[in-house]
Coordinates of C-alpha atoms and ligand atoms in Angstrom, one line a residue:
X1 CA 13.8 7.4 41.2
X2 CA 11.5 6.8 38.7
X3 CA 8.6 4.0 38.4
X4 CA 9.9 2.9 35.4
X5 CA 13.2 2.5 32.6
X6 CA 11.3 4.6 30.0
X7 CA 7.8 6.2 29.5
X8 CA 7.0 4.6 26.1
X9 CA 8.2 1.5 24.9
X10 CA 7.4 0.9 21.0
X11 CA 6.9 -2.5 19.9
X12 CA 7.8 -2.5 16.0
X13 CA 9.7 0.1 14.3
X14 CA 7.7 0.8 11.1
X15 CA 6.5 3.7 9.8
X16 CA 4.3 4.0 12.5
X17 CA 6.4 3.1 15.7
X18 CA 9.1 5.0 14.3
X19 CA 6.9 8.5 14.2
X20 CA 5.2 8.0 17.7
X21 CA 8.8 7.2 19.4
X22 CA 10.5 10.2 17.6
X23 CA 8.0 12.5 18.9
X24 CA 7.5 11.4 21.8
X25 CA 11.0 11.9 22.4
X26 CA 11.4 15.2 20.0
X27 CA 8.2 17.1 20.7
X28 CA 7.8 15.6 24.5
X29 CA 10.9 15.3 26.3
X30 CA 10.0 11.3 26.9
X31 CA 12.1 9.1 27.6
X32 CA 11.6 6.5 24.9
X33 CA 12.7 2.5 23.5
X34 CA 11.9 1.0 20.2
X35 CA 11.8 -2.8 19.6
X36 CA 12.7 -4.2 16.2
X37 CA 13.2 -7.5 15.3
X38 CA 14.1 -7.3 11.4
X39 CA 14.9 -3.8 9.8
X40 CA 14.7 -0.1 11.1
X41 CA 11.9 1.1 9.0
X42 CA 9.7 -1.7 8.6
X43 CA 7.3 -2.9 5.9
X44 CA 6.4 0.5 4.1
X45 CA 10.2 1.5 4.1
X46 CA 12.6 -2.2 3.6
X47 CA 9.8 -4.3 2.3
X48 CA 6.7 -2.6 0.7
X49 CA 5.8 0.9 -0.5
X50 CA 9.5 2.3 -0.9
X51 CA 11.3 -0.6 -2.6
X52 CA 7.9 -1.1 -4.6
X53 CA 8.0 2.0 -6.0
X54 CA 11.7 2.5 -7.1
X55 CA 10.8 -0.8 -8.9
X56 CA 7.8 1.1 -10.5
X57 CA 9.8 3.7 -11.6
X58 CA 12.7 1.1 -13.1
X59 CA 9.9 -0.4 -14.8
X60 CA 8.0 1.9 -16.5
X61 CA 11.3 3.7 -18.5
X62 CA 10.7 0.3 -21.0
X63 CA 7.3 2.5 -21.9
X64 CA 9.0 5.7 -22.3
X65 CA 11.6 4.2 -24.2
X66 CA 9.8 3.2 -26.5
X67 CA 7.7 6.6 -26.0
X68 CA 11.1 8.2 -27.0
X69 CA 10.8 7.2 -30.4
X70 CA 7.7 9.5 -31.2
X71 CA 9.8 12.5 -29.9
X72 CA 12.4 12.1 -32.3
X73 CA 15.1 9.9 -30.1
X74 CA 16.6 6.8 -31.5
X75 CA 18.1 4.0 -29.3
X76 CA 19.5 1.4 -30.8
X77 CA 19.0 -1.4 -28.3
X78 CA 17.9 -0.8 -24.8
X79 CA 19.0 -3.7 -22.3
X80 CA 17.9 -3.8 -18.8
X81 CA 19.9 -5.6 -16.0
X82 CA 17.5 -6.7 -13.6
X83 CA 20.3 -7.2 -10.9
X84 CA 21.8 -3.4 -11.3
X85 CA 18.4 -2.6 -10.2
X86 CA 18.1 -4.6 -7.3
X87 CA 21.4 -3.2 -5.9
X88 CA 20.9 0.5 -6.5
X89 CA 17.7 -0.1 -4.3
X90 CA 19.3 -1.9 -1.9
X91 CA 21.8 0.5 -1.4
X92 CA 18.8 3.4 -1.0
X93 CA 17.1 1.5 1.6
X94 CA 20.3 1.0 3.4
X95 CA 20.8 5.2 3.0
X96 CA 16.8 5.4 4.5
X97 CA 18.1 2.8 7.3
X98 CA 20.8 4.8 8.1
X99 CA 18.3 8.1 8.0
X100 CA 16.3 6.1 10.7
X101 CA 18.6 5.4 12.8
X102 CA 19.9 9.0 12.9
X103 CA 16.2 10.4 13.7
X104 CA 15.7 7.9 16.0
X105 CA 19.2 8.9 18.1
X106 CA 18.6 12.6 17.3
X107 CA 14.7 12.2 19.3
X108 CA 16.7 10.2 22.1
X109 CA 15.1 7.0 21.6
X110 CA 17.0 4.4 22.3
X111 CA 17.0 1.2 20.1
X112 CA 16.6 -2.6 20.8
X113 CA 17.7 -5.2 18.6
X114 CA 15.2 -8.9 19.1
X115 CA 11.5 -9.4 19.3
X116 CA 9.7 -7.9 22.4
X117 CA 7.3 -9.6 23.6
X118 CA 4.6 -8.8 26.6
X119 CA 5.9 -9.7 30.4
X120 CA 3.2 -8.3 31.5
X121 CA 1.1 -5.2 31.6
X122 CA 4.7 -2.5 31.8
X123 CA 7.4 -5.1 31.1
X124 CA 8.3 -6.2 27.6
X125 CA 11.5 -9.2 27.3
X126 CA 13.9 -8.5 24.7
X127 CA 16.9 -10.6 24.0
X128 CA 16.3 -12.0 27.0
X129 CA 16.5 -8.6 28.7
X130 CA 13.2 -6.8 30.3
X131 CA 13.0 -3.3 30.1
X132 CA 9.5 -1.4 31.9
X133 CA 7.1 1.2 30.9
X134 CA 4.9 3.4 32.0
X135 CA 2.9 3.1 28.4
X136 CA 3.3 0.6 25.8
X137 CA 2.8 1.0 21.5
X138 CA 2.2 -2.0 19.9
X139 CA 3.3 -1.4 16.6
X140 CA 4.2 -4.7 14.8
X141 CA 2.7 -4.3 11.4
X142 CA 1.4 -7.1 9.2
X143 CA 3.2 -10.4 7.1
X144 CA 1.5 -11.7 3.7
X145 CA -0.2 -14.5 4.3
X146 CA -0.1 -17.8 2.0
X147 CA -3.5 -19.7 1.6
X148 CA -3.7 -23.4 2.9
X149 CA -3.5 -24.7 -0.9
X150 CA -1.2 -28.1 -1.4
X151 CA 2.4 -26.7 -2.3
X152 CA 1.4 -23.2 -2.4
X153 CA 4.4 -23.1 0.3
X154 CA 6.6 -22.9 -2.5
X155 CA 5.1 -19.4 -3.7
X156 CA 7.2 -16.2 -2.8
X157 CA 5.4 -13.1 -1.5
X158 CA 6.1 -9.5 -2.3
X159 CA 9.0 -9.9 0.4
X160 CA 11.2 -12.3 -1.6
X161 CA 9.6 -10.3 -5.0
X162 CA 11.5 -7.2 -3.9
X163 CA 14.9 -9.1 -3.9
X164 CA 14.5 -12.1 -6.7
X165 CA 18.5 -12.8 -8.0
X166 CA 17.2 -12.9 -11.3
X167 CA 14.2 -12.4 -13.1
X168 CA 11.8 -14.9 -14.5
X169 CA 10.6 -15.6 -17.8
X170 CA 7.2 -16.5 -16.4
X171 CA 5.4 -15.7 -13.5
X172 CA 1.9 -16.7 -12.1
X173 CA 0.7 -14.3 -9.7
X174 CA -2.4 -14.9 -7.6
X175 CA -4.5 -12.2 -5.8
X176 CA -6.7 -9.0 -7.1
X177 CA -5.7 -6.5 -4.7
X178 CA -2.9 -3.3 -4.7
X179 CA -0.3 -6.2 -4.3
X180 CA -0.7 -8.4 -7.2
X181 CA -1.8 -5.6 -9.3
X182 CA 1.4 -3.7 -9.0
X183 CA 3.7 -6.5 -9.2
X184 CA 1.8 -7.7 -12.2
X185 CA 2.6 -4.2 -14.0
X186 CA 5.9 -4.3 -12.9
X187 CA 7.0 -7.6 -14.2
X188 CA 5.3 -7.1 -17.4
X189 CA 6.9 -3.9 -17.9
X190 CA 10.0 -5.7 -18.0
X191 CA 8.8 -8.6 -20.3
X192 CA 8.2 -11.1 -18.0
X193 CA 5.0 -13.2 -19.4
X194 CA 2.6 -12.8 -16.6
X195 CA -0.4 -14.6 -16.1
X196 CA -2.8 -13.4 -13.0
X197 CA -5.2 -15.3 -10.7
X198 CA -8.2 -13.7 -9.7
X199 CA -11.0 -15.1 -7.5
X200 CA -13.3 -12.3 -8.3
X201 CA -14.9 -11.0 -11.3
X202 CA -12.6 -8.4 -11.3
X203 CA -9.6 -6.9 -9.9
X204 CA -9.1 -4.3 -6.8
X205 CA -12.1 -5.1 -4.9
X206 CA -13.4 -2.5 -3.3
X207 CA -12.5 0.5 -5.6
X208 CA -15.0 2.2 -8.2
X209 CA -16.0 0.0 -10.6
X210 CA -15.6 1.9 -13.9
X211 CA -11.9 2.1 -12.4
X212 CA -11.6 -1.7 -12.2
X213 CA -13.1 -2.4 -15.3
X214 CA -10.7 0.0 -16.9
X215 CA -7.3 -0.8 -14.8
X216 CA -8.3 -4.7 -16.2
X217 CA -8.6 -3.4 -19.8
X218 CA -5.3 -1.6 -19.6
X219 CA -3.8 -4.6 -18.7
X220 CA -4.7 -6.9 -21.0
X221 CA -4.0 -4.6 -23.6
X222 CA -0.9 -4.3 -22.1
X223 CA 0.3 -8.6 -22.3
X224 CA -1.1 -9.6 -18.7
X225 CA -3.4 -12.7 -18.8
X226 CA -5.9 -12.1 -16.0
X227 CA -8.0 -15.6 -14.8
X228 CA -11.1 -14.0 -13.6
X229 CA -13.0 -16.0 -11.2
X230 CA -10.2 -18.8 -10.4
X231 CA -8.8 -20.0 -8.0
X232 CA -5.4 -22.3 -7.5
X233 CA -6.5 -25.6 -6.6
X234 CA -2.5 -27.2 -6.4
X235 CA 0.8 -26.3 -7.2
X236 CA 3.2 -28.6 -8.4
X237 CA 7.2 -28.8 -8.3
X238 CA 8.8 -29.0 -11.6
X239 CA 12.4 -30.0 -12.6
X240 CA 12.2 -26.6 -14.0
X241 CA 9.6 -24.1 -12.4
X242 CA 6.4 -24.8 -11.3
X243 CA 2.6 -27.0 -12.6
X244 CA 0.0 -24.7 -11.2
X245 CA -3.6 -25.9 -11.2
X246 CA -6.3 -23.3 -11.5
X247 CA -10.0 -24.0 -11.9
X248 CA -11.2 -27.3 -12.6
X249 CA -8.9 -28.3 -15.1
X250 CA -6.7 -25.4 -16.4
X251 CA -2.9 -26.1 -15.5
X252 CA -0.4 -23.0 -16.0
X253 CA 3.6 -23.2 -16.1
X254 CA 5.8 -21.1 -14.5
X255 CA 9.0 -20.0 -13.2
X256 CA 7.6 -18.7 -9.9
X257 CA 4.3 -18.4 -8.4
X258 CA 4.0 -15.3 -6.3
X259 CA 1.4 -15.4 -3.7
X260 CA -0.4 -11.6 -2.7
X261 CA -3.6 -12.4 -1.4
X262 CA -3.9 -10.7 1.7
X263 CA -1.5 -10.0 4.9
X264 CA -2.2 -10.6 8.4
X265 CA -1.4 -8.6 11.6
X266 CA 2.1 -9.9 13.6
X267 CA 0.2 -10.4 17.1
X268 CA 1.3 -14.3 17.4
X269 CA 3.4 -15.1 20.3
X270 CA 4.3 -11.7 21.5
X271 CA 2.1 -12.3 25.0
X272 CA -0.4 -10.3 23.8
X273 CA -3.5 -12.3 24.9
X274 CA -1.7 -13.6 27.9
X275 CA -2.1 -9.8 29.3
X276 CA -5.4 -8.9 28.4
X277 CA -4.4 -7.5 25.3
X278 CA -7.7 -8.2 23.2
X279 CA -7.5 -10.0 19.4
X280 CA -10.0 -10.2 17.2
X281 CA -11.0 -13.3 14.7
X282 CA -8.2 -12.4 12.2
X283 CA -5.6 -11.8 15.1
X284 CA -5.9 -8.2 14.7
X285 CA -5.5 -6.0 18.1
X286 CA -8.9 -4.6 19.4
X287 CA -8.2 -0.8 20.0
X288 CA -10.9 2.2 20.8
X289 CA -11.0 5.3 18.6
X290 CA -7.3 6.3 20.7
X291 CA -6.1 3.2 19.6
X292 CA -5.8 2.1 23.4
X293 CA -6.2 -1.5 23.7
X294 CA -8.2 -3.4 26.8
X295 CA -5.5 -2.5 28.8
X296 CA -5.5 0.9 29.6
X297 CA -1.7 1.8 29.6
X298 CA -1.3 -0.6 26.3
X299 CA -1.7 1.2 22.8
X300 CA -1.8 -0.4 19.3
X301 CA -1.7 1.1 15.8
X302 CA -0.8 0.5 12.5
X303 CA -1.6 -3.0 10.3
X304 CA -1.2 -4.9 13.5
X305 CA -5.0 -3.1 14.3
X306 CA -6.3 -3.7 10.5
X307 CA -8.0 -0.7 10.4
X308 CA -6.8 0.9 7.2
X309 CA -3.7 -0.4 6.5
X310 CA -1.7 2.2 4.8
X311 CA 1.3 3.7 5.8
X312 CA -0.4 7.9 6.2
X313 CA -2.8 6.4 8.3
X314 CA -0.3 4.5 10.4
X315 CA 1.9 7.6 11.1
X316 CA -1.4 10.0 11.7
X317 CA -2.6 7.2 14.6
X318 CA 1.0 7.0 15.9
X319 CA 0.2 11.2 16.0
X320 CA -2.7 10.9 17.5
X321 CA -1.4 8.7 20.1
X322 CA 1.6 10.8 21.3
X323 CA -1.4 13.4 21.3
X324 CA -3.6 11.5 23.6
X325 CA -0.6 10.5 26.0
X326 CA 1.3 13.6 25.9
X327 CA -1.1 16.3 24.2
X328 CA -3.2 18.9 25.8
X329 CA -6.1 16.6 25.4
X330 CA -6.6 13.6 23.3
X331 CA -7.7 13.1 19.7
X332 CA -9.1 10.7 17.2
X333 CA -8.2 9.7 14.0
X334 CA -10.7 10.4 11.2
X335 CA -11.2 7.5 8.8
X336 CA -12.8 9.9 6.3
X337 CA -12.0 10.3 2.9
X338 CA -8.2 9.0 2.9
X339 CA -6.9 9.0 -0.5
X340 CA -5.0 6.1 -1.8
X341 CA -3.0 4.9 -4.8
X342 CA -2.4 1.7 -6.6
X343 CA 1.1 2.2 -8.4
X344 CA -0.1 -0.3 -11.3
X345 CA 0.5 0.1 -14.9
X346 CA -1.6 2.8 -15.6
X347 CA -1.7 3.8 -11.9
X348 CA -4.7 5.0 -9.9
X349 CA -5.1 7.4 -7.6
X350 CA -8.6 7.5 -5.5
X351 CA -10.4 9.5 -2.6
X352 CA -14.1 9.8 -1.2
X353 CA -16.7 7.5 -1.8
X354 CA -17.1 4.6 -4.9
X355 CA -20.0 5.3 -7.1
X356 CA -21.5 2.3 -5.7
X357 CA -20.9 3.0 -1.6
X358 CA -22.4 6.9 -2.8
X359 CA -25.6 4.9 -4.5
X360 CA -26.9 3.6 -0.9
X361 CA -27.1 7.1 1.0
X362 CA -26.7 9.5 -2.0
X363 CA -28.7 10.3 -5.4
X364 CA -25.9 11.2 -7.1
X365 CA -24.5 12.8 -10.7
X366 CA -21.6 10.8 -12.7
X367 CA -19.1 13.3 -14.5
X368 CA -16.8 11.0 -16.7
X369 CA -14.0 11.6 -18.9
X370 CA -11.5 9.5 -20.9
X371 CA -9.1 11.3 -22.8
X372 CA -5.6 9.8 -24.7
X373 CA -2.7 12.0 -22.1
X374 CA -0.9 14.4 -24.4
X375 CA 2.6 12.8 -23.7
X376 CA 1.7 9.8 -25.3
X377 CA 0.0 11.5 -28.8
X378 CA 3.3 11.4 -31.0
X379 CA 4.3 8.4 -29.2
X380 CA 1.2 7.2 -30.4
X381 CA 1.2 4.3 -26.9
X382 CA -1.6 2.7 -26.6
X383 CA -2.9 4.1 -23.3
X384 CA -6.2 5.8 -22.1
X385 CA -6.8 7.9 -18.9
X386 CA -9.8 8.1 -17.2
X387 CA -11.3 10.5 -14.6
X388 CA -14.6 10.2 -12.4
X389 CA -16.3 12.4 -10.2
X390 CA -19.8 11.4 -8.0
X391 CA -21.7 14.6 -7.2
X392 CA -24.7 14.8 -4.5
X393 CA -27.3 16.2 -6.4
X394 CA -28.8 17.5 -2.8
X395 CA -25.9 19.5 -1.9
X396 CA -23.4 19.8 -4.7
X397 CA -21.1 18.2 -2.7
X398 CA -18.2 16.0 -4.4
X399 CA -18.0 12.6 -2.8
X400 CA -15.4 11.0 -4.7
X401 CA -12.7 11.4 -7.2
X402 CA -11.4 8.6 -9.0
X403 CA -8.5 8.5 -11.8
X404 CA -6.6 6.5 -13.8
X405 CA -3.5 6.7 -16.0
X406 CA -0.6 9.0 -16.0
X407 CA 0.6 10.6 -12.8
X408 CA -3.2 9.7 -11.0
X409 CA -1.6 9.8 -7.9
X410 CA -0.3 12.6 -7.6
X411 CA -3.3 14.4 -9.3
X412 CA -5.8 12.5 -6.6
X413 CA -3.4 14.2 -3.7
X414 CA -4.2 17.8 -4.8
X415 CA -7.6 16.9 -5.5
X416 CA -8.1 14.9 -2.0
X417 CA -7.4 18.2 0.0
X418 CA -10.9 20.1 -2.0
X419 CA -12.9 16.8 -1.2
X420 CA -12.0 16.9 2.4
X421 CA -12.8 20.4 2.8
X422 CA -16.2 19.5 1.6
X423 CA -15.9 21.5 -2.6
X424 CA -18.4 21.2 -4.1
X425 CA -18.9 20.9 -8.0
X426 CA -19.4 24.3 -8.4
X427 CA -15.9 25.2 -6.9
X428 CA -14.2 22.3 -9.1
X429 CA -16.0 24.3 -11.7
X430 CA -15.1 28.0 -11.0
X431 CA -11.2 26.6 -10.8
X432 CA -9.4 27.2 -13.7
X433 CA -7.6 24.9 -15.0
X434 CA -3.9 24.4 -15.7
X435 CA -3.5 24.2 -19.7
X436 CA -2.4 21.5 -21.4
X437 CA -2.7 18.8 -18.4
X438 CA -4.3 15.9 -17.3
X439 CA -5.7 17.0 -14.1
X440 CA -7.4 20.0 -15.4
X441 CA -10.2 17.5 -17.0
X442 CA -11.4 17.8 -12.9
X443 CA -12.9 21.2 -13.7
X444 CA -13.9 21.4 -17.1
X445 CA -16.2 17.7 -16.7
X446 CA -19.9 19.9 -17.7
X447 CA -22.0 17.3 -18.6
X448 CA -23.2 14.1 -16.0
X449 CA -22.5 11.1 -17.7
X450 CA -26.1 9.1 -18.4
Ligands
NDP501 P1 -5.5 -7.0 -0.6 O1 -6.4 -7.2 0.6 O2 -5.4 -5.7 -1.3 O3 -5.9 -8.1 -1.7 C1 -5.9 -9.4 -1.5 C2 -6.3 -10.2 -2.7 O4 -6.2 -11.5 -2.6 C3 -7.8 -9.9 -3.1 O5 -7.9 -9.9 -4.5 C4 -8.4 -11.2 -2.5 O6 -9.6 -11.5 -3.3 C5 -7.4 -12.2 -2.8 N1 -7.5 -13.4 -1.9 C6 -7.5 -13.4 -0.6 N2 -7.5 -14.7 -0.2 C7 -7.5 -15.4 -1.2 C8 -7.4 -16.8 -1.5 N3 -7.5 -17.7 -0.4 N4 -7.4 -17.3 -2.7 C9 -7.3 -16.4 -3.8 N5 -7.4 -15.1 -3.6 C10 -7.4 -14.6 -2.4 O7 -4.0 -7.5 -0.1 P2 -2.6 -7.3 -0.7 O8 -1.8 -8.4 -0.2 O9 -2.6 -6.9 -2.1 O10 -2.1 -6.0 0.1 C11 -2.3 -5.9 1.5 C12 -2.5 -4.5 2.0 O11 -1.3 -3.7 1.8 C13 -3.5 -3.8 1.1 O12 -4.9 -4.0 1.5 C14 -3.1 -2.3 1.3 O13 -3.8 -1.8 2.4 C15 -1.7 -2.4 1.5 N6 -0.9 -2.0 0.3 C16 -1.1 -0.7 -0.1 C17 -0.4 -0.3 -1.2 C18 -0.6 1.1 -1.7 O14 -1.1 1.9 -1.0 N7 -0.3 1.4 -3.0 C19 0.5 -1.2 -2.0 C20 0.5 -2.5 -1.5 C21 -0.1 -2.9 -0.3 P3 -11.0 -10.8 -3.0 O15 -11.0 -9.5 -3.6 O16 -12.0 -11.8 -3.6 O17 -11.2 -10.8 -1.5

């Protein structure tokens, strides 16, 4: 008999529950069961990166048809039906769902429909039903989270953005970060007046500064009003929309106010503290560099730890997990140099250090291009790309590589694999180039920027 009903419970199955269950299962012969309380795939896959992106995409053909024109194509009158859209990525996510599922059944794991919460230290209550473990993955991801601002209640998040019935003619969108920034594109791309709230000076926090300054550019050229250094100080209901307050004495109209300032971990009420299971001032899990919490046989990864919370780095700590458990011997996760992308309008792909984090430890070189993309020379589209690269002068080493415009991330993904095997400039500069791209302005950058 064994001690316990399974070897590894998951709590959450997101990106990152999903991948430590299935291999667990796959790869180790465990016997496993995963928790969800809303939909198999979680936030990346039915609520954020996935459904974000197709949105992305359905936005950004109002650019290339207009593009089209410079090439020769006529089209009389494009129309866009905002609702088609919404269905054809409804019905993908409910084709990934199904995907899930199947992966989950081929690994063995075996699936629990309710919120789990702690019992204690091996038992976890779901539907009323406790199942025991001999280890436990807390996996439960994050939730936006809505400032305490009177009637900023009545703001949707990205959640409800990914399924509005129709779209509106105006939207107010408050927040700086990958969030707001992305929806912002989106919604303007399909001629939705969109005016943005921003508390900073700038936008995307945290990312290089000549990239900010020239995402903001882009979109204001682009039709999005952006309220630097604002905050909302009320919203109002209207017969007809929304009165929203920013500043001292600015008041903006809309049809929806969409609220993307920040999410926070789902660690509430799941008997987490209860059994020793450590929090920290923002409710996020305490975990070592295994991601084991203060209970030994208890495990957390994933936006529910707030470490980095992007979906790669979800799935390489579920790996690194199963590793630690079930491995040969157990491994870290290295927080170095993750590459990241903000699908805005231009989009940017980064990786390595800011100019300004390299500045306090480096002396550095600046190599700096901005260049019009081919594609949009007969279109004649008003749109600029940018590239950025911060040299160590010391050791020739490139720190950082930062782009903007056309196809950025997938550019920064190629060049993310040379910065984390340590290239240095003079390896970017005996690569040849591929001829006529973007991403070849990565080696031919010559001169250090003054
Ligand atoms: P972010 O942390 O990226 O940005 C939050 C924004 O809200 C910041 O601009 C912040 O301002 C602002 N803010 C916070 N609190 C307030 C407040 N009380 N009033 C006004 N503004 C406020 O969060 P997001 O919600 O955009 O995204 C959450 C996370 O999801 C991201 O950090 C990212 O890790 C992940 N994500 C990744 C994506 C990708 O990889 N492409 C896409 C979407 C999400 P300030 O800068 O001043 O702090």
């Amino acid at each position: 008999m064994k001690r316990y009903d399974f070897d590894l419970i998951v709590i959450g199955a997101g990106s990152g529950g999903v991948r430590a269950s299935r291999f667990a299962g796959l790869n180790h012969g465990k016997r496993v069961a995963i928790v969800e309380n809303r939909r198999t795939g979680g936030t990346c896959v039915m609520r954020g990166c996935v459904p974000k992106k197709l949105l992305v995409y359905g936005s950004n053909f109002s650019h290339d048809i207009d593009d089209s024109k410079g090439y020769g194509w006529s089209i009389e009158r494009a129309t866009h039906s905002w609702s088609d859209l919404i269905d054809a990525k409804n019905r993908e996510l409910a084709r990934l769902e199904r995907i899930y599922h199947k992966l989950l059944a081929d690994a063995g794991v075996r699936e629990f429909n309710g919120t789990g919460k702690l019992a204690d230290q091996h038992t976890v209550e779901v539907n009323g039903q406790t199942i025991t473990s001999e280890h436990i993955l807390i996996a439960t991801g994050g939730t936006p989270s809505i400032p305490d601002i009177p009637g900023m209640k009545e703001s949707i998040t990205s959640d409800d953005a990914l399924d509005l019935n129709e779209l509106p003619e105006r939207i107010v969108i408050v927040g700086g970060g990958y969030i707001a920034v992305e929806f912002s594109g989106i919604f303007n791309n399909l001629g939705v007046s969109v005016h943005k709230i921003v508390r900073a000076d700038q936008i995307l926090r945290g990312f290089d500064h000549t990239i900010r300054a020239t995402l903001e550019q882009e979109m204001k050229n682009q039709g999005i009003q952006i309220h630097s250094k604002k905050t909302v100080r009320k919203v109002k209901k209207l017969e007809n929309g929304y009165s929203i307050k920013i500043g001292s004495n600015d008041i903006l109209q809309a049809d929806k106010i969409m609220c993307a300032t920040g999410r926070i971990p789902n660690t509430s009420d799941i008997g987490l503290k209860e059994n020793g299971v450590e929090l920290d001032e923002k409710g996020a899990i305490t975990v070592n560099k295994y991601s084991m919490t203060k209970v030994e046989n208890i495990f957390a990864i994933g936006d529910a730890t707030n470490r980095v919370t992007l979906t790669p780095v979800a799935l390489e700590e579920a790996m690194s997990v199963v590793d630690t458990l079930y491995g040969p011997k157990r491994r870290a996760v290295s927080y170095e140099n993750i590459p990241s992308a903000v699908f805005s309008s231009p989009p940017i792909g980064t990786v390595g250090l800011t100019e300004e984090h390299a500045l306090r430890k480096h002396d550095i070189d600046i190599f700096l291009s901005r260049f019009q993309p081919m594609k949009y020379s007969l279109s004649r589209r008003n749109e600029n790309s940018l590239v950025k690269l911060i040299v160590d002068k010391a050791t020739d080493r490139v720190l950082g590589a930062h782009m903007m415009g056309l196809d950025a991330p997938e550019i920064i993904q190629g060049i993310a694999i040379a910065i984390k095997s340590g290239a240095t400039k003079a390896q970017f500069d005996s690569t040849l180039g591929i001829h006529p791209t973007s991403a070849e302005e990565f080696v031919t950058m010559r001169n250090p920027s003054s």
